[in-house]
PDB file of C-alpha atoms in Angstrom:
ATOM      1  CA  MET A   1       7.038 115.853  26.365  1.00  0.00           C
ATOM      2  CA  TRP A   2       7.137 114.734  30.027  1.00  0.00           C
ATOM      3  CA  THR A   3      10.757 113.630  30.051  1.00  0.00           C
ATOM      4  CA  LYS A   4      11.901 116.905  28.429  1.00  0.00           C
ATOM      5  CA  LEU A   5       9.884 118.956  30.920  1.00  0.00           C
ATOM      6  CA  ILE A   6      11.182 117.018  33.925  1.00  0.00           C
ATOM      7  CA  ALA A   7      14.794 116.991  32.703  1.00  0.00           C
ATOM      8  CA  LYS A   8      14.634 120.767  32.349  1.00  0.00           C
ATOM      9  CA  VAL A   9      13.441 121.184  35.950  1.00  0.00           C
ATOM     10  CA  TRP A  10      15.367 118.241  37.430  1.00  0.00           C
ATOM     11  CA  PRO A  11      18.735 117.839  35.652  1.00  0.00           C
ATOM     12  CA  GLY A  12      19.976 114.336  36.376  1.00  0.00           C
ATOM     13  CA  ALA A  13      16.479 112.858  36.761  1.00  0.00           C
ATOM     14  CA  VAL A  14      16.392 109.129  36.059  1.00  0.00           C
ATOM     15  CA  PHE A  15      13.730 107.813  33.685  1.00  0.00           C
ATOM     16  CA  ASN A  16      12.586 104.232  33.126  1.00  0.00           C
ATOM     17  CA  ALA A  17      11.252 102.535  30.009  1.00  0.00           C
ATOM     18  CA  PRO A  18       7.715 103.576  28.983  1.00  0.00           C
ATOM     19  CA  VAL A  19       4.655 101.577  30.019  1.00  0.00           C
ATOM     20  CA  SER A  20       2.409  99.936  27.432  1.00  0.00           C
ATOM     21  CA  SER A  21      -1.311 100.646  27.085  1.00  0.00           C
ATOM     22  CA  GLU A  22      -1.943  97.044  28.064  1.00  0.00           C
ATOM     23  CA  THR A  23      -0.020  97.481  31.327  1.00  0.00           C
ATOM     24  CA  LEU A  24      -1.869 100.708  32.101  1.00  0.00           C
ATOM     25  CA  ARG A  25      -5.217  98.893  31.714  1.00  0.00           C
ATOM     26  CA  LEU A  26      -3.972  96.200  34.118  1.00  0.00           C
ATOM     27  CA  VAL A  27      -3.025  98.890  36.646  1.00  0.00           C
ATOM     28  CA  GLU A  28      -6.504 100.432  36.421  1.00  0.00           C
ATOM     29  CA  ASN A  29      -8.100  97.000  36.869  1.00  0.00           C
ATOM     30  CA  ARG A  30      -5.962  96.272  39.937  1.00  0.00           C
ATOM     31  CA  LEU A  31      -6.738  99.676  41.464  1.00  0.00           C
ATOM     32  CA  GLY A  32     -10.406  99.562  40.496  1.00  0.00           C
ATOM     33  CA  GLN A  33     -10.285 103.098  39.119  1.00  0.00           C
ATOM     34  CA  PRO A  34      -8.936 104.949  36.095  1.00  0.00           C
ATOM     35  CA  LEU A  35      -5.590 106.667  36.298  1.00  0.00           C
ATOM     36  CA  PRO A  36      -5.619 110.448  36.041  1.00  0.00           C
ATOM     37  CA  ASP A  37      -5.007 111.505  32.430  1.00  0.00           C
ATOM     38  CA  GLU A  38      -1.731 113.288  33.176  1.00  0.00           C
ATOM     39  CA  LEU A  39      -0.341 110.367  35.170  1.00  0.00           C
ATOM     40  CA  GLU A  40      -1.268 107.945  32.403  1.00  0.00           C
ATOM     41  CA  SER A  41       0.394 110.222  29.849  1.00  0.00           C
ATOM     42  CA  LEU A  42       3.583 110.459  31.925  1.00  0.00           C
ATOM     43  CA  LEU A  43       3.722 106.674  32.426  1.00  0.00           C
ATOM     44  CA  ARG A  44       3.471 106.220  28.643  1.00  0.00           C
ATOM     45  CA  HIS A  45       6.810 108.096  28.490  1.00  0.00           C
ATOM     46  CA  THR A  46       8.523 106.654  31.580  1.00  0.00           C
ATOM     47  CA  ASP A  47       7.654 104.068  34.229  1.00  0.00           C
ATOM     48  CA  GLY A  48       8.561 106.348  37.107  1.00  0.00           C
ATOM     49  CA  VAL A  49      10.930 109.247  37.720  1.00  0.00           C
ATOM     50  CA  ARG A  50      13.694 109.416  40.326  1.00  0.00           C
ATOM     51  CA  ARG A  51      15.836 112.340  41.388  1.00  0.00           C
ATOM     52  CA  SER A  52      19.567 111.780  41.573  1.00  0.00           C
ATOM     53  CA  ASP A  53      19.227 111.455  45.378  1.00  0.00           C
ATOM     54  CA  GLY A  54      16.876 108.465  44.905  1.00  0.00           C
ATOM     55  CA  THR A  55      13.599 110.210  45.756  1.00  0.00           C
ATOM     56  CA  GLU A  56      10.866 108.722  43.578  1.00  0.00           C
ATOM     57  CA  LEU A  57       9.005 111.771  42.276  1.00  0.00           C
ATOM     58  CA  VAL A  58       6.674 109.452  40.362  1.00  0.00           C
ATOM     59  CA  TRP A  59       6.539 105.775  41.282  1.00  0.00           C
ATOM     60  CA  SER A  60       6.703 102.886  38.843  1.00  0.00           C
ATOM     61  CA  VAL A  61       3.385 101.187  38.033  1.00  0.00           C
ATOM     62  CA  GLU A  62       4.469  98.278  40.220  1.00  0.00           C
ATOM     63  CA  ARG A  63       4.930 100.552  43.228  1.00  0.00           C
ATOM     64  CA  ILE A  64       1.713 102.474  42.475  1.00  0.00           C
ATOM     65  CA  ILE A  65      -0.184  99.177  42.678  1.00  0.00           C
ATOM     66  CA  GLU A  66       1.677  97.850  45.732  1.00  0.00           C
ATOM     67  CA  ASP A  67       1.528 100.988  47.860  1.00  0.00           C
ATOM     68  CA  ASN A  68      -2.081 101.837  47.044  1.00  0.00           C
ATOM     69  CA  ASP A  69      -3.094  98.259  47.809  1.00  0.00           C
ATOM     70  CA  PHE A  70      -1.214  98.384  51.109  1.00  0.00           C
ATOM     71  CA  PHE A  71      -2.618 101.771  52.166  1.00  0.00           C
ATOM     72  CA  ARG A  72      -6.163 100.716  51.303  1.00  0.00           C
ATOM     73  CA  HIS A  73      -6.213  97.245  52.835  1.00  0.00           C
ATOM     74  CA  ASP A  74      -3.927  97.194  55.868  1.00  0.00           C
ATOM     75  CA  GLU A  75      -6.171  97.147  58.961  1.00  0.00           C
ATOM     76  CA  ARG A  76      -3.763  99.326  60.945  1.00  0.00           C
ATOM     77  CA  PHE A  77      -4.274 102.152  58.463  1.00  0.00           C
ATOM     78  CA  SER A  78      -8.049 102.062  58.873  1.00  0.00           C
ATOM     79  CA  GLU A  79      -7.573 102.422  62.633  1.00  0.00           C
ATOM     80  CA  LEU A  80      -5.066 105.278  62.419  1.00  0.00           C
ATOM     81  CA  TYR A  81      -6.183 107.394  59.480  1.00  0.00           C
ATOM     82  CA  MET A  82      -9.194 108.800  57.699  1.00  0.00           C
ATOM     83  CA  PRO A  83     -10.112 106.622  54.689  1.00  0.00           C
ATOM     84  CA  LEU A  84      -7.347 106.429  52.103  1.00  0.00           C
ATOM     85  CA  GLU A  85      -9.475 104.822  49.366  1.00  0.00           C
ATOM     86  CA  PRO A  86     -10.388 108.176  47.750  1.00  0.00           C
ATOM     87  CA  LEU A  87      -6.677 108.859  47.148  1.00  0.00           C
ATOM     88  CA  LEU A  88      -4.447 107.493  44.418  1.00  0.00           C
ATOM     89  CA  PHE A  89      -0.853 107.668  45.626  1.00  0.00           C
ATOM     90  CA  PHE A  90       1.803 108.085  42.950  1.00  0.00           C
ATOM     91  CA  GLY A  91       5.071 109.446  44.389  1.00  0.00           C
ATOM     92  CA  ASP A  92       7.207 110.752  47.217  1.00  0.00           C
ATOM     93  CA  ALA A  93       7.794 114.326  48.246  1.00  0.00           C
ATOM     94  CA  ASP A  94      10.156 115.324  51.037  1.00  0.00           C
ATOM     95  CA  GLU A  95      10.484 113.773  54.492  1.00  0.00           C
ATOM     96  CA  GLY A  96       8.428 110.659  53.778  1.00  0.00           C
ATOM     97  CA  GLU A  97       5.344 112.447  52.521  1.00  0.00           C
ATOM     98  CA  GLN A  98       3.348 110.730  49.790  1.00  0.00           C
ATOM     99  CA  CYS A  99       1.754 112.485  46.834  1.00  0.00           C
ATOM    100  CA  ALA A 100      -1.735 111.630  45.679  1.00  0.00           C
ATOM    101  CA  PHE A 101      -4.597 112.548  43.436  1.00  0.00           C
ATOM    102  CA  VAL A 102      -8.112 112.621  44.860  1.00  0.00           C
ATOM    103  CA  ARG A 103     -10.121 110.139  42.805  1.00  0.00           C
ATOM    104  CA  ARG A 104     -13.454 110.372  44.625  1.00  0.00           C
ATOM    105  CA  PRO A 105     -14.529 112.963  43.694  1.00  0.00           C
ATOM    106  CA  GLU A 106     -12.236 112.909  40.685  1.00  0.00           C
ATOM    107  CA  ARG A 107     -10.039 115.972  40.416  1.00  0.00           C
ATOM    108  CA  PRO A 108      -6.665 116.818  38.820  1.00  0.00           C
ATOM    109  CA  ASP A 109      -5.178 118.456  41.943  1.00  0.00           C
ATOM    110  CA  VAL A 110      -2.205 116.945  43.751  1.00  0.00           C
ATOM    111  CA  PHE A 111      -2.208 116.568  47.508  1.00  0.00           C
ATOM    112  CA  VAL A 112       0.536 115.590  49.915  1.00  0.00           C
ATOM    113  CA  TRP A 113      -0.366 113.121  52.657  1.00  0.00           C
ATOM    114  CA  ARG A 114       1.590 113.414  55.880  1.00  0.00           C
ATOM    115  CA  HIS A 115       1.184 110.119  57.655  1.00  0.00           C
ATOM    116  CA  ALA A 116       2.526 111.456  60.970  1.00  0.00           C
ATOM    117  CA  ASN A 117      -0.649 113.482  61.539  1.00  0.00           C
ATOM    118  CA  ASP A 118      -2.872 112.370  58.608  1.00  0.00           C
ATOM    119  CA  ASP A 119      -2.786 115.827  57.016  1.00  0.00           C
ATOM    120  CA  ARG A 120      -3.881 115.988  53.397  1.00  0.00           C
ATOM    121  CA  LEU A 121      -2.564 119.222  51.979  1.00  0.00           C
ATOM    122  CA  TRP A 122      -3.331 120.673  48.568  1.00  0.00           C
ATOM    123  CA  VAL A 123      -0.023 121.476  46.829  1.00  0.00           C
ATOM    124  CA  ALA A 124      -0.629 121.785  43.083  1.00  0.00           C
ATOM    125  CA  ASP A 125      -3.278 122.259  40.405  1.00  0.00           C
ATOM    126  CA  ASP A 126      -2.199 119.143  38.509  1.00  0.00           C
ATOM    127  CA  LEU A 127       0.773 116.841  37.870  1.00  0.00           C
ATOM    128  CA  ARG A 128       2.628 119.353  35.688  1.00  0.00           C
ATOM    129  CA  ASP A 129       2.228 122.036  38.365  1.00  0.00           C
ATOM    130  CA  TYR A 130       3.406 119.588  41.015  1.00  0.00           C
ATOM    131  CA  LEU A 131       6.549 118.575  39.117  1.00  0.00           C
ATOM    132  CA  THR A 132       7.490 122.085  37.986  1.00  0.00           C
ATOM    133  CA  ARG A 133       6.398 124.343  40.820  1.00  0.00           C
ATOM    134  CA  TYR A 134       5.752 122.638  44.143  1.00  0.00           C
ATOM    135  CA  LEU A 135       8.738 120.307  44.105  1.00  0.00           C
ATOM    136  CA  VAL A 136      11.156 123.054  43.153  1.00  0.00           C
ATOM    137  CA  GLY A 137       9.835 125.621  45.613  1.00  0.00           C
ATOM    138  CA  PRO A 138      12.064 127.225  48.239  1.00  0.00           C
ATOM    139  CA  GLY A 139      14.238 124.633  49.976  1.00  0.00           C
ATOM    140  CA  ARG A 140      12.943 121.706  47.873  1.00  0.00           C
ATOM    141  CA  ALA A 141      15.323 121.456  44.927  1.00  0.00           C
ATOM    142  CA  GLU A 142      18.321 119.125  45.075  1.00  0.00           C
TER     143      GLU A 142
END
């Protein structure tokens, strides 16, 4: 389902091998929170999605763990930004922006975090909306 949808919107998208249920449980344990249902479903089909230009639309589980751990525990971030713990980062948008779900309170919406000014902008109703509408909006497609 996910790979067909993404390939339709992003011809040339690169998909990785699927992630096992066991690995997904390890990710949730490392993050200390459940993955959003749509993200978990997508990762069961592919461990990340890259555009042909290398932009990681959805990170691999390894990067999801690493980047979220870094954003949440690096002291410099706590001095520069509002708390990042409520966010679950999962991919890149344009110009170095990171994409995230809000996990506290839990919601399916996707936000873009702009680290330059700590903006957190709502961009999509859910992961499907993000991958099919926001990312292919005016000036965003490859």
